Amino acid sequence: MDTLVSTTSPSVPATLRTLYLVRFAFAAVWAGLLFATADTLGPVSVTLLVVYPLFDVAAAIVDVRSAKANGGTAPALYVNIAISSLAVLGLAVAATSGIPDVLRVWGAWAVASGIVQLVAGAVRRSLGGQWPMIISGAISVLAGTSFIAQAGSGDPTLANLAGYAFLGGVFFLVSALRLNRVRHSA
């Protein structure tokens, strides 16, 4: 999930670049760990499922502070924090019911956060490096819908969540690299 900041401060791309690089690294490690434990809802996989949206909340808080420090506003960041906080609670409860319920909650979170990411990327277009975030938001909406559909299938698995998180991380990496290019060409 990306975040929304409305500002033109030159330090915003540098802050976003760092945040995006950290988010890529986190997503890559998280995806590998979840993929290794995706067969069942055990203590490790449940912890990972809850930690991912918690990390999203933390990243949004960092983004809010950066936006405020640079004189910007961050209205969608608060929406992101609320959505991801609800996802933490929803996933904790859903994990007690089984993988299908986890997929439904994750899917709803992916759809809602994808919409916010689409808006955030569109608003931040002038900063550069946002097309990957816009595309990622659209993919998140589609993936969330597929997770909800997969929940009703005969053999639901958490493995697709790992792929989704890794792909999202790749989009953060691409955005970070594009922001770096924009910064050096300015």
GROMACS .gro file of C-alpha atoms in nm:
model
  186
    1MET     CA    1   0.000   0.000   0.000
    2ASP     CA    2   0.126   0.343  -0.091
    3THR     CA    3   0.037   0.661   0.087
    4LEU     CA    4  -0.089   1.004  -0.006
    5VAL     CA    5   0.103   1.324   0.054
    6SER     CA    6   0.022   1.651  -0.109
    7THR     CA    7   0.344   1.852  -0.110
    8THR     CA    8   0.617   1.978  -0.337
    9SER     CA    9   0.913   1.979  -0.095
   10PRO     CA   10   1.231   1.848  -0.259
   11SER     CA   11   1.303   1.623   0.040
   12VAL     CA   12   0.981   1.427  -0.010
   13PRO     CA   13   1.118   1.216  -0.300
   14ALA     CA   14   1.426   1.127  -0.091
   15THR     CA   15   1.210   1.026   0.205
   16LEU     CA   16   0.975   0.828  -0.018
   17ARG     CA   17   1.269   0.658  -0.188
   18THR     CA   18   1.406   0.539   0.146
   19LEU     CA   19   1.063   0.429   0.265
   20TYR     CA   20   1.000   0.242  -0.060
   21LEU     CA   21   1.337   0.062  -0.037
   22VAL     CA   22   1.261  -0.048   0.319
   23ARG     CA   23   0.917  -0.165   0.212
   24PHE     CA   24   1.069  -0.368  -0.072
   25ALA     CA   25   1.316  -0.540   0.163
   26PHE     CA   26   1.044  -0.613   0.418
   27ALA     CA   27   0.807  -0.753   0.153
   28ALA     CA   28   1.076  -0.977   0.004
   29VAL     CA   29   1.173  -1.128   0.341
   30TRP     CA   30   0.812  -1.155   0.454
   31ALA     CA   31   0.707  -1.328   0.130
   32GLY     CA   32   0.984  -1.585   0.162
   33LEU     CA   33   0.889  -1.664   0.521
   34LEU     CA   34   0.517  -1.688   0.447
   35PHE     CA   35   0.576  -1.906   0.142
   36ALA     CA   36   0.779  -2.145   0.359
   37THR     CA   37   0.493  -2.170   0.611
   38ALA     CA   38   0.191  -2.130   0.380
   39ASP     CA   39   0.057  -2.484   0.410
   40THR     CA   40  -0.110  -2.432   0.746
   41LEU     CA   41  -0.216  -2.163   0.988
   42GLY     CA   42   0.048  -2.221   1.250
   43PRO     CA   43   0.202  -1.976   1.495
   44VAL     CA   44   0.461  -1.851   1.244
   45SER     CA   45   0.221  -1.798   0.954
   46VAL     CA   46  -0.040  -1.630   1.177
   47THR     CA   47   0.227  -1.399   1.318
   48LEU     CA   48   0.342  -1.313   0.967
   49LEU     CA   49  -0.015  -1.245   0.856
   50VAL     CA   50  -0.069  -0.998   1.139
   51VAL     CA   51   0.276  -0.837   1.110
   52TYR     CA   52   0.233  -0.741   0.743
   53PRO     CA   53  -0.051  -0.490   0.794
   54LEU     CA   54   0.119  -0.371   1.117
   55PHE     CA   55   0.423  -0.285   0.908
   56ASP     CA   56   0.195  -0.101   0.667
   57VAL     CA   57   0.061   0.105   0.958
   58ALA     CA   58   0.417   0.186   1.071
   59ALA     CA   59   0.517   0.289   0.717
   60ALA     CA   60   0.214   0.517   0.693
   61ILE     CA   61   0.304   0.678   1.025
   62VAL     CA   62   0.656   0.745   0.897
   63ASP     CA   63   0.503   0.891   0.582
   64VAL     CA   64   0.267   1.115   0.784
   65ARG     CA   65   0.558   1.251   0.987
   66SER     CA   66   0.760   1.314   0.673
   67ALA     CA   67   0.471   1.492   0.507
   68LYS     CA   68   0.412   1.714   0.809
   69ALA     CA   69   0.785   1.791   0.846
   70ASN     CA   70   0.789   1.904   0.484
   71GLY     CA   71   0.479   2.123   0.519
   72GLY     CA   72   0.252   1.882   0.335
   73THR     CA   73  -0.076   1.721   0.417
   74ALA     CA   74  -0.152   1.352   0.432
   75PRO     CA   75  -0.528   1.291   0.430
   76ALA     CA   76  -0.523   0.944   0.272
   77LEU     CA   77  -0.250   0.827   0.508
   78TYR     CA   78  -0.502   0.833   0.789
   79VAL     CA   79  -0.738   0.623   0.579
   80ASN     CA   80  -0.451   0.383   0.514
   81ILE     CA   81  -0.372   0.361   0.886
   82ALA     CA   82  -0.737   0.286   0.966
   83ILE     CA   83  -0.774   0.024   0.691
   84SER     CA   84  -0.452  -0.155   0.784
   85SER     CA   85  -0.534  -0.142   1.157
   86LEU     CA   86  -0.868  -0.306   1.083
   87ALA     CA   87  -0.686  -0.566   0.874
   88VAL     CA   88  -0.463  -0.651   1.172
   89LEU     CA   89  -0.768  -0.716   1.388
   90GLY     CA   90  -0.957  -0.894   1.111
   91LEU     CA   91  -0.667  -1.124   1.029
   92ALA     CA   92  -0.613  -1.211   1.394
   93VAL     CA   93  -0.978  -1.314   1.424
   94ALA     CA   94  -0.992  -1.483   1.082
   95ALA     CA   95  -0.685  -1.693   1.160
   96THR     CA   96  -0.889  -1.872   1.428
   97SER     CA   97  -1.142  -1.978   1.162
   98GLY     CA   98  -0.913  -2.103   0.886
   99ILE     CA   99  -0.744  -2.012   0.561
  100PRO     CA  100  -1.066  -1.923   0.371
  101ASP     CA  101  -1.154  -1.652   0.622
  102VAL     CA  102  -0.796  -1.523   0.617
  103LEU     CA  103  -0.816  -1.496   0.238
  104ARG     CA  104  -1.146  -1.306   0.260
  105VAL     CA  105  -1.006  -1.053   0.507
  106TRP     CA  106  -0.678  -1.019   0.317
  107GLY     CA  107  -0.871  -0.977  -0.006
  108ALA     CA  108  -1.093  -0.704   0.137
  109TRP     CA  109  -0.783  -0.527   0.271
  110ALA     CA  110  -0.609  -0.558  -0.068
  111VAL     CA  111  -0.908  -0.408  -0.250
  112ALA     CA  112  -0.949  -0.117  -0.007
  113SER     CA  113  -0.577  -0.040   0.016
  114GLY     CA  114  -0.539  -0.075  -0.360
  115ILE     CA  115  -0.799   0.196  -0.414
  116VAL     CA  116  -0.616   0.426  -0.171
  117GLN     CA  117  -0.286   0.347  -0.347
  118LEU     CA  118  -0.435   0.437  -0.684
  119VAL     CA  119  -0.543   0.774  -0.549
  120ALA     CA  120  -0.209   0.830  -0.376
  121GLY     CA  121  -0.010   0.755  -0.689
  122ALA     CA  122  -0.228   0.983  -0.897
  123VAL     CA  123  -0.188   1.271  -0.652
  124ARG     CA  124   0.189   1.218  -0.626
  125ARG     CA  125   0.248   1.196  -1.001
  126SER     CA  126   0.429   1.531  -1.001
  127LEU     CA  127   0.694   1.385  -0.768
  128GLY     CA  128   0.784   1.126  -1.030
  129GLY     CA  129   0.815   0.750  -0.992
  130GLN     CA  130   0.445   0.701  -0.921
  131TRP     CA  131   0.329   0.499  -1.221
  132PRO     CA  132   0.449   0.175  -1.059
  133MET     CA  133   0.242   0.267  -0.752
  134ILE     CA  134  -0.065   0.337  -0.964
  135ILE     CA  135  -0.025   0.004  -1.144
  136SER     CA  136   0.038  -0.171  -0.813
  137GLY     CA  137  -0.284  -0.023  -0.672
  138ALA     CA  138  -0.481  -0.157  -0.967
  139ILE     CA  139  -0.319  -0.499  -0.930
  140SER     CA  140  -0.400  -0.494  -0.558
  141VAL     CA  141  -0.769  -0.443  -0.633
  142LEU     CA  142  -0.766  -0.733  -0.881
  143ALA     CA  143  -0.562  -0.958  -0.652
  144GLY     CA  144  -0.787  -0.883  -0.356
  145THR     CA  145  -1.087  -0.985  -0.561
  146SER     CA  146  -0.912  -1.309  -0.657
  147PHE     CA  147  -0.825  -1.386  -0.292
  148ILE     CA  148  -1.190  -1.350  -0.198
  149ALA     CA  149  -1.285  -1.584  -0.485
  150GLN     CA  150  -1.009  -1.829  -0.390
  151ALA     CA  151  -1.150  -1.849  -0.037
  152GLY     CA  152  -1.446  -2.038  -0.178
  153SER     CA  153  -1.235  -2.282  -0.378
  154GLY     CA  154  -1.171  -2.640  -0.276
  155ASP     CA  155  -0.806  -2.590  -0.183
  156PRO     CA  156  -0.734  -2.238  -0.057
  157THR     CA  157  -0.372  -2.159   0.023
  158LEU     CA  158  -0.172  -1.874   0.170
  159ALA     CA  159   0.104  -1.913  -0.091
  160ASN     CA  160  -0.059  -1.660  -0.324
  161LEU     CA  161  -0.038  -1.396  -0.049
  162ALA     CA  162   0.340  -1.438  -0.052
  163GLY     CA  163   0.350  -1.379  -0.427
  164TYR     CA  164   0.123  -1.077  -0.392
  165ALA     CA  165   0.343  -0.924  -0.122
  166PHE     CA  166   0.660  -0.986  -0.319
  167LEU     CA  167   0.514  -0.830  -0.634
  168GLY     CA  168   0.403  -0.529  -0.429
  169GLY     CA  169   0.759  -0.504  -0.296
  170VAL     CA  170   0.896  -0.506  -0.650
  171PHE     CA  171   0.670  -0.214  -0.735
  172PHE     CA  172   0.807  -0.026  -0.432
  173LEU     CA  173   1.161  -0.100  -0.556
  174VAL     CA  174   1.081   0.027  -0.905
  175SER     CA  175   0.926   0.343  -0.760
  176ALA     CA  176   1.231   0.400  -0.539
  177LEU     CA  177   1.462   0.366  -0.838
  178ARG     CA  178   1.247   0.600  -1.046
  179LEU     CA  179   1.240   0.855  -0.763
  180ASN     CA  180   1.620   0.833  -0.747
  181ARG     CA  181   1.637   0.902  -1.121
  182VAL     CA  182   1.402   1.199  -1.084
  183ARG     CA  183   1.612   1.336  -0.798
  184HIS     CA  184   1.937   1.311  -0.999
  185SER     CA  185   1.785   1.472  -1.309
  186ALA     CA  186   1.652   1.770  -1.112
   0.00000   0.00000   0.00000
